[in-house]
Amino acid sequence: APGGSYRIDPDYLRLRLSEPRLLPEHVQLIVPDQVVVTRAFQVVTGAAIVEAASRQIQERLEIGASSEEPYAVTALSRPADLRVPAGIVEVVAQIPVEPPGQGAMGAAVTVKVDGRSYQTMPLSFRIGRLRPVLVAARAIDAKAALGPGDWRLDRRPSTEIPAAALTAIPDAGDLEAAQPIREGEVLTQALVRRRLAVKRGDMVTVVVEGPGF
């Protein structure tokens, strides 16, 4: 009734204040005087978990490695973000005693808070080597002429390098893109070709030489 008080949800209040039968002066909003947070928490992102575990695996692989090509560790999936208690967070990857030098590998990754295990999850990683390849320095249209400024040398994981990837172009003259190329895409023999001297519909002169001609 007018002059009385109501205990009402704030969201509901915002929706109904505009109605003529419910006037603001007839409403009393009751909220607690104090809110107590009983337990603080922090968020550990899935990307941070993967990064920490990948770094530990790579450091383990580099021990005693004789090859000059550094290892490349790529996670096959990323876990969901975790809400953990406040404290010092540590990510520990349990790695096999003899991890493979290349291929797939599984690891149990534990998230700890102040030295106590909070959650352990299985993750899979792909192990490869960082190798030099040519990649497109910009987006290139199909049949566009190519020059030295259109590519650059970059290092990519061997597990992600396509077949017939180019590591060098001995003769950079008179080349074109066989199809559209994205910026940063690894150049292959199927993407780069010699420019076509004759295209469909062109008028040409044919010279035939030899005995009897």
C-alpha atoms as a printed R data frame, in Angstrom:
    type eleno elety resid chain resno      x       y       z
1   ATOM     1    CA   ALA     A     1  0.000   0.000   0.000
2   ATOM     2    CA   PRO     A     2  1.176   3.605  -0.474
3   ATOM     3    CA   GLY     A     3  3.430   4.651   2.370
4   ATOM     4    CA   GLY     A     4  4.558   1.060   3.023
5   ATOM     5    CA   SER     A     5  7.974  -0.491   2.298
6   ATOM     6    CA   TYR     A     6  8.985  -3.240  -0.118
7   ATOM     7    CA   ARG     A     7 11.868  -5.719  -0.146
8   ATOM     8    CA   ILE     A     8 12.595  -6.095  -3.824
9   ATOM     9    CA   ASP     A     9 15.356  -7.304  -6.118
10  ATOM    10    CA   PRO     A    10 17.393  -4.368  -7.570
11  ATOM    11    CA   ASP     A    11 17.140  -5.682 -11.154
12  ATOM    12    CA   TYR     A    12 13.385  -6.009 -10.804
13  ATOM    13    CA   LEU     A    13 13.269  -2.515  -9.354
14  ATOM    14    CA   ARG     A    14 14.961  -0.968 -12.380
15  ATOM    15    CA   LEU     A    15 12.454  -2.597 -14.690
16  ATOM    16    CA   ARG     A    16  9.350  -1.549 -12.748
17  ATOM    17    CA   LEU     A    17 10.137   1.992 -11.574
18  ATOM    18    CA   SER     A    18  8.770   3.406 -14.805
19  ATOM    19    CA   GLU     A    19  5.288   1.912 -14.181
20  ATOM    20    CA   PRO     A    20  2.796   4.461 -12.757
21  ATOM    21    CA   ARG     A    21  1.498   2.159  -9.998
22  ATOM    22    CA   LEU     A    22  4.949   1.785  -8.385
23  ATOM    23    CA   LEU     A    23  6.382   5.167  -7.420
24  ATOM    24    CA   PRO     A    24  9.994   5.589  -6.281
25  ATOM    25    CA   GLU     A    25  8.966   7.376  -3.096
26  ATOM    26    CA   HIS     A    26  6.925   4.327  -2.075
27  ATOM    27    CA   VAL     A    27  9.908   1.931  -2.354
28  ATOM    28    CA   GLN     A    28 12.529   1.167   0.282
29  ATOM    29    CA   LEU     A    29 15.615  -0.674  -0.963
30  ATOM    30    CA   ILE     A    30 17.151  -2.837   1.773
31  ATOM    31    CA   VAL     A    31 20.787  -3.899   1.256
32  ATOM    32    CA   PRO     A    32 23.351  -5.269   3.737
33  ATOM    33    CA   ASP     A    33 25.545  -2.709   5.476
34  ATOM    34    CA   GLN     A    34 28.651  -4.836   5.027
35  ATOM    35    CA   VAL     A    35 29.824  -7.577   2.647
36  ATOM    36    CA   VAL     A    36 32.463  -9.994   3.931
37  ATOM    37    CA   VAL     A    37 34.675 -11.906   1.474
38  ATOM    38    CA   THR     A    38 35.428 -15.201   3.189
39  ATOM    39    CA   ARG     A    39 37.882 -16.544   0.624
40  ATOM    40    CA   ALA     A    40 39.979 -14.745  -1.977
41  ATOM    41    CA   PHE     A    41 40.796 -16.379  -5.303
42  ATOM    42    CA   GLN     A    42 42.797 -15.751  -8.438
43  ATOM    43    CA   VAL     A    43 42.498 -16.920 -12.034
44  ATOM    44    CA   VAL     A    44 45.187 -18.995 -13.732
45  ATOM    45    CA   THR     A    45 44.566 -18.913 -17.464
46  ATOM    46    CA   GLY     A    46 44.854 -21.992 -19.639
47  ATOM    47    CA   ALA     A    47 47.375 -20.146 -21.817
48  ATOM    48    CA   ALA     A    48 49.621 -19.545 -18.771
49  ATOM    49    CA   ILE     A    49 49.432 -23.243 -17.838
50  ATOM    50    CA   VAL     A    50 50.407 -24.321 -21.355
51  ATOM    51    CA   GLU     A    51 53.239 -21.781 -21.547
52  ATOM    52    CA   ALA     A    52 54.761 -22.863 -18.222
53  ATOM    53    CA   ALA     A    53 54.496 -26.573 -19.040
54  ATOM    54    CA   SER     A    54 55.911 -26.113 -22.566
55  ATOM    55    CA   ARG     A    55 58.873 -24.180 -21.175
56  ATOM    56    CA   GLN     A    56 59.669 -26.951 -18.679
57  ATOM    57    CA   ILE     A    57 59.457 -29.629 -21.379
58  ATOM    58    CA   GLN     A    58 61.725 -27.646 -23.693
59  ATOM    59    CA   GLU     A    59 64.301 -27.101 -20.929
60  ATOM    60    CA   ARG     A    60 64.255 -30.841 -20.195
61  ATOM    61    CA   LEU     A    61 64.782 -31.679 -23.874
62  ATOM    62    CA   GLU     A    62 67.650 -29.226 -24.246
63  ATOM    63    CA   ILE     A    63 69.656 -30.991 -21.521
64  ATOM    64    CA   GLY     A    64 72.328 -32.965 -23.311
65  ATOM    65    CA   ALA     A    65 71.005 -32.070 -26.775
66  ATOM    66    CA   SER     A    66 73.691 -32.201 -29.458
67  ATOM    67    CA   SER     A    67 71.799 -30.660 -32.383
68  ATOM    68    CA   GLU     A    68 72.086 -26.936 -33.073
69  ATOM    69    CA   GLU     A    69 68.386 -26.771 -33.998
70  ATOM    70    CA   PRO     A    70 66.410 -25.770 -30.881
71  ATOM    71    CA   TYR     A    71 63.357 -27.772 -29.842
72  ATOM    72    CA   ALA     A    72 59.828 -26.563 -30.490
73  ATOM    73    CA   VAL     A    73 57.077 -27.669 -28.082
74  ATOM    74    CA   THR     A    74 53.443 -27.139 -29.145
75  ATOM    75    CA   ALA     A    75 50.426 -27.997 -26.990
76  ATOM    76    CA   LEU     A    76 47.712 -29.948 -28.824
77  ATOM    77    CA   SER     A    77 44.991 -28.388 -26.631
78  ATOM    78    CA   ARG     A    78 44.563 -25.689 -24.017
79  ATOM    79    CA   PRO     A    79 42.886 -26.320 -20.650
80  ATOM    80    CA   ALA     A    80 40.158 -24.091 -19.264
81  ATOM    81    CA   ASP     A    81 41.012 -21.226 -16.936
82  ATOM    82    CA   LEU     A    82 41.245 -22.190 -13.256
83  ATOM    83    CA   ARG     A    83 40.023 -20.310 -10.204
84  ATOM    84    CA   VAL     A    84 42.484 -21.111  -7.433
85  ATOM    85    CA   PRO     A    85 42.968 -19.756  -3.887
86  ATOM    86    CA   ALA     A    86 45.143 -16.701  -3.387
87  ATOM    87    CA   GLY     A    87 48.827 -17.491  -3.012
88  ATOM    88    CA   ILE     A    88 51.960 -18.303  -4.986
89  ATOM    89    CA   VAL     A    89 51.052 -20.337  -8.072
90  ATOM    90    CA   GLU     A    90 53.413 -22.931  -9.523
91  ATOM    91    CA   VAL     A    91 52.858 -25.104 -12.600
92  ATOM    92    CA   VAL     A    92 54.765 -28.408 -12.580
93  ATOM    93    CA   ALA     A    93 54.909 -30.730 -15.600
94  ATOM    94    CA   GLN     A    94 55.673 -34.382 -14.893
95  ATOM    95    CA   ILE     A    95 57.792 -35.404 -17.894
96  ATOM    96    CA   PRO     A    96 58.879 -38.945 -18.870
97  ATOM    97    CA   VAL     A    97 62.443 -39.834 -17.925
98  ATOM    98    CA   GLU     A    98 63.356 -40.150 -21.609
99  ATOM    99    CA   PRO     A    99 61.071 -37.797 -23.558
100 ATOM   100    CA   PRO     A   100 60.907 -38.352 -27.334
101 ATOM   101    CA   GLY     A   101 63.067 -36.120 -29.489
102 ATOM   102    CA   GLN     A   102 60.218 -35.716 -31.971
103 ATOM   103    CA   GLY     A   103 56.536 -36.621 -32.165
104 ATOM   104    CA   ALA     A   104 53.687 -36.595 -29.640
105 ATOM   105    CA   MET     A   105 54.190 -36.733 -25.885
106 ATOM   106    CA   GLY     A   106 51.827 -36.724 -22.910
107 ATOM   107    CA   ALA     A   107 52.492 -35.056 -19.566
108 ATOM   108    CA   ALA     A   108 50.661 -34.678 -16.265
109 ATOM   109    CA   VAL     A   109 50.567 -30.982 -15.377
110 ATOM   110    CA   THR     A   110 49.888 -29.979 -11.766
111 ATOM   111    CA   VAL     A   111 48.859 -26.502 -10.603
112 ATOM   112    CA   LYS     A   112 50.099 -25.800  -7.070
113 ATOM   113    CA   VAL     A   113 49.249 -22.951  -4.708
114 ATOM   114    CA   ASP     A   114 51.726 -22.215  -1.901
115 ATOM   115    CA   GLY     A   115 53.340 -25.610  -2.509
116 ATOM   116    CA   ARG     A   116 50.089 -27.600  -2.242
117 ATOM   117    CA   SER     A   117 48.654 -29.416  -5.254
118 ATOM   118    CA   TYR     A   118 45.375 -27.895  -6.386
119 ATOM   119    CA   GLN     A   119 44.592 -29.692  -9.650
120 ATOM   120    CA   THR     A   120 46.355 -32.125 -11.985
121 ATOM   121    CA   MET     A   121 45.422 -32.435 -15.646
122 ATOM   122    CA   PRO     A   122 46.740 -34.523 -18.573
123 ATOM   123    CA   LEU     A   123 48.028 -32.532 -21.552
124 ATOM   124    CA   SER     A   124 49.440 -33.613 -24.901
125 ATOM   125    CA   PHE     A   125 52.292 -31.886 -26.707
126 ATOM   126    CA   ARG     A   126 53.927 -32.154 -30.114
127 ATOM   127    CA   ILE     A   127 57.733 -32.161 -30.112
128 ATOM   128    CA   GLY     A   128 59.673 -30.845 -33.098
129 ATOM   129    CA   ARG     A   129 62.636 -28.707 -34.097
130 ATOM   130    CA   LEU     A   130 62.781 -25.059 -35.120
131 ATOM   131    CA   ARG     A   131 63.968 -24.980 -38.728
132 ATOM   132    CA   PRO     A   132 64.509 -22.092 -41.165
133 ATOM   133    CA   VAL     A   133 61.948 -21.688 -43.956
134 ATOM   134    CA   LEU     A   134 60.816 -18.907 -46.279
135 ATOM   135    CA   VAL     A   135 57.488 -17.259 -45.410
136 ATOM   136    CA   ALA     A   136 55.483 -14.576 -47.200
137 ATOM   137    CA   ALA     A   137 56.318 -11.083 -45.965
138 ATOM   138    CA   ARG     A   138 52.895  -9.803 -47.104
139 ATOM   139    CA   ALA     A   139 49.619 -11.008 -48.591
140 ATOM   140    CA   ILE     A   140 50.154 -11.840 -52.278
141 ATOM   141    CA   ASP     A   141 47.506 -12.204 -54.985
142 ATOM   142    CA   ALA     A   142 47.510 -15.066 -57.456
143 ATOM   143    CA   LYS     A   143 49.730 -14.476 -60.535
144 ATOM   144    CA   ALA     A   144 51.388 -11.456 -58.848
145 ATOM   145    CA   ALA     A   145 55.064 -10.995 -59.691
146 ATOM   146    CA   LEU     A   146 57.412 -11.861 -56.832
147 ATOM   147    CA   GLY     A   147 60.597 -10.185 -55.709
148 ATOM   148    CA   PRO     A   148 63.061 -10.536 -52.810
149 ATOM   149    CA   GLY     A   149 60.961  -8.160 -50.685
150 ATOM   150    CA   ASP     A   150 57.979 -10.528 -50.775
151 ATOM   151    CA   TRP     A   151 59.492 -13.201 -48.520
152 ATOM   152    CA   ARG     A   152 61.637 -13.480 -45.417
153 ATOM   153    CA   LEU     A   153 63.494 -16.248 -43.601
154 ATOM   154    CA   ASP     A   154 61.773 -17.461 -40.424
155 ATOM   155    CA   ARG     A   155 62.021 -20.382 -37.995
156 ATOM   156    CA   ARG     A   156 59.031 -22.690 -37.677
157 ATOM   157    CA   PRO     A   157 58.418 -25.979 -35.812
158 ATOM   158    CA   SER     A   158 59.272 -28.945 -38.016
159 ATOM   159    CA   THR     A   159 55.922 -30.533 -37.126
160 ATOM   160    CA   GLU     A   160 54.113 -27.579 -38.747
161 ATOM   161    CA   ILE     A   161 56.230 -27.166 -41.877
162 ATOM   162    CA   PRO     A   162 54.422 -28.393 -45.033
163 ATOM   163    CA   ALA     A   163 56.026 -30.724 -47.519
164 ATOM   164    CA   ALA     A   164 58.259 -29.137 -50.185
165 ATOM   165    CA   ALA     A   165 58.771 -26.006 -48.081
166 ATOM   166    CA   LEU     A   166 61.344 -23.605 -49.521
167 ATOM   167    CA   THR     A   167 64.431 -22.666 -47.544
168 ATOM   168    CA   ALA     A   168 66.009 -20.591 -50.307
169 ATOM   169    CA   ILE     A   169 65.296 -19.306 -53.822
170 ATOM   170    CA   PRO     A   170 68.509 -19.473 -55.848
171 ATOM   171    CA   ASP     A   171 67.192 -17.401 -58.777
172 ATOM   172    CA   ALA     A   172 64.725 -14.745 -57.632
173 ATOM   173    CA   GLY     A   173 64.039 -13.369 -61.103
174 ATOM   174    CA   ASP     A   174 60.825 -13.834 -63.098
175 ATOM   175    CA   LEU     A   175 58.707 -15.546 -60.396
176 ATOM   176    CA   GLU     A   176 54.989 -15.311 -59.614
177 ATOM   177    CA   ALA     A   177 52.468 -16.660 -57.106
178 ATOM   178    CA   ALA     A   178 50.644 -19.729 -58.355
179 ATOM   179    CA   GLN     A   179 47.699 -18.950 -56.013
180 ATOM   180    CA   PRO     A   180 46.807 -16.427 -53.279
181 ATOM   181    CA   ILE     A   181 49.338 -16.477 -50.427
182 ATOM   182    CA   ARG     A   182 48.603 -15.272 -46.880
183 ATOM   183    CA   GLU     A   183 51.057 -13.121 -44.953
184 ATOM   184    CA   GLY     A   184 53.297 -15.384 -42.862
185 ATOM   185    CA   GLU     A   185 52.411 -18.514 -44.865
186 ATOM   186    CA   VAL     A   186 55.278 -20.915 -45.532
187 ATOM   187    CA   LEU     A   187 56.302 -20.820 -49.191
188 ATOM   188    CA   THR     A   188 56.318 -24.145 -51.021
189 ATOM   189    CA   GLN     A   189 57.063 -25.322 -54.541
190 ATOM   190    CA   ALA     A   190 53.317 -25.390 -55.185
191 ATOM   191    CA   LEU     A   191 52.909 -21.705 -54.276
192 ATOM   192    CA   VAL     A   192 55.843 -20.239 -56.245
193 ATOM   193    CA   ARG     A   193 56.464 -20.810 -59.961
194 ATOM   194    CA   ARG     A   194 58.164 -19.283 -62.968
195 ATOM   195    CA   ARG     A   195 56.110 -16.569 -64.612
196 ATOM   196    CA   LEU     A   196 54.171 -17.917 -67.585
197 ATOM   197    CA   ALA     A   197 55.515 -16.463 -70.820
198 ATOM   198    CA   VAL     A   198 52.368 -17.429 -72.728
199 ATOM   199    CA   LYS     A   199 48.858 -17.277 -71.312
200 ATOM   200    CA   ARG     A   200 45.605 -18.620 -72.707
201 ATOM   201    CA   GLY     A   201 44.333 -16.392 -75.501
202 ATOM   202    CA   ASP     A   202 47.697 -14.793 -76.311
203 ATOM   203    CA   MET     A   203 48.735 -14.417 -79.954
204 ATOM   204    CA   VAL     A   204 52.098 -16.079 -80.595
205 ATOM   205    CA   THR     A   205 54.500 -16.572 -83.487
206 ATOM   206    CA   VAL     A   206 55.653 -20.149 -84.014
207 ATOM   207    CA   VAL     A   207 59.019 -20.746 -85.717
208 ATOM   208    CA   VAL     A   208 59.710 -24.261 -86.966
209 ATOM   209    CA   GLU     A   209 63.271 -25.154 -87.920
210 ATOM   210    CA   GLY     A   210 64.934 -28.346 -89.038
211 ATOM   211    CA   PRO     A   211 65.528 -30.575 -92.056
212 ATOM   212    CA   GLY     A   212 62.827 -30.048 -94.666
213 ATOM   213    CA   PHE     A   213 61.513 -26.787 -93.085
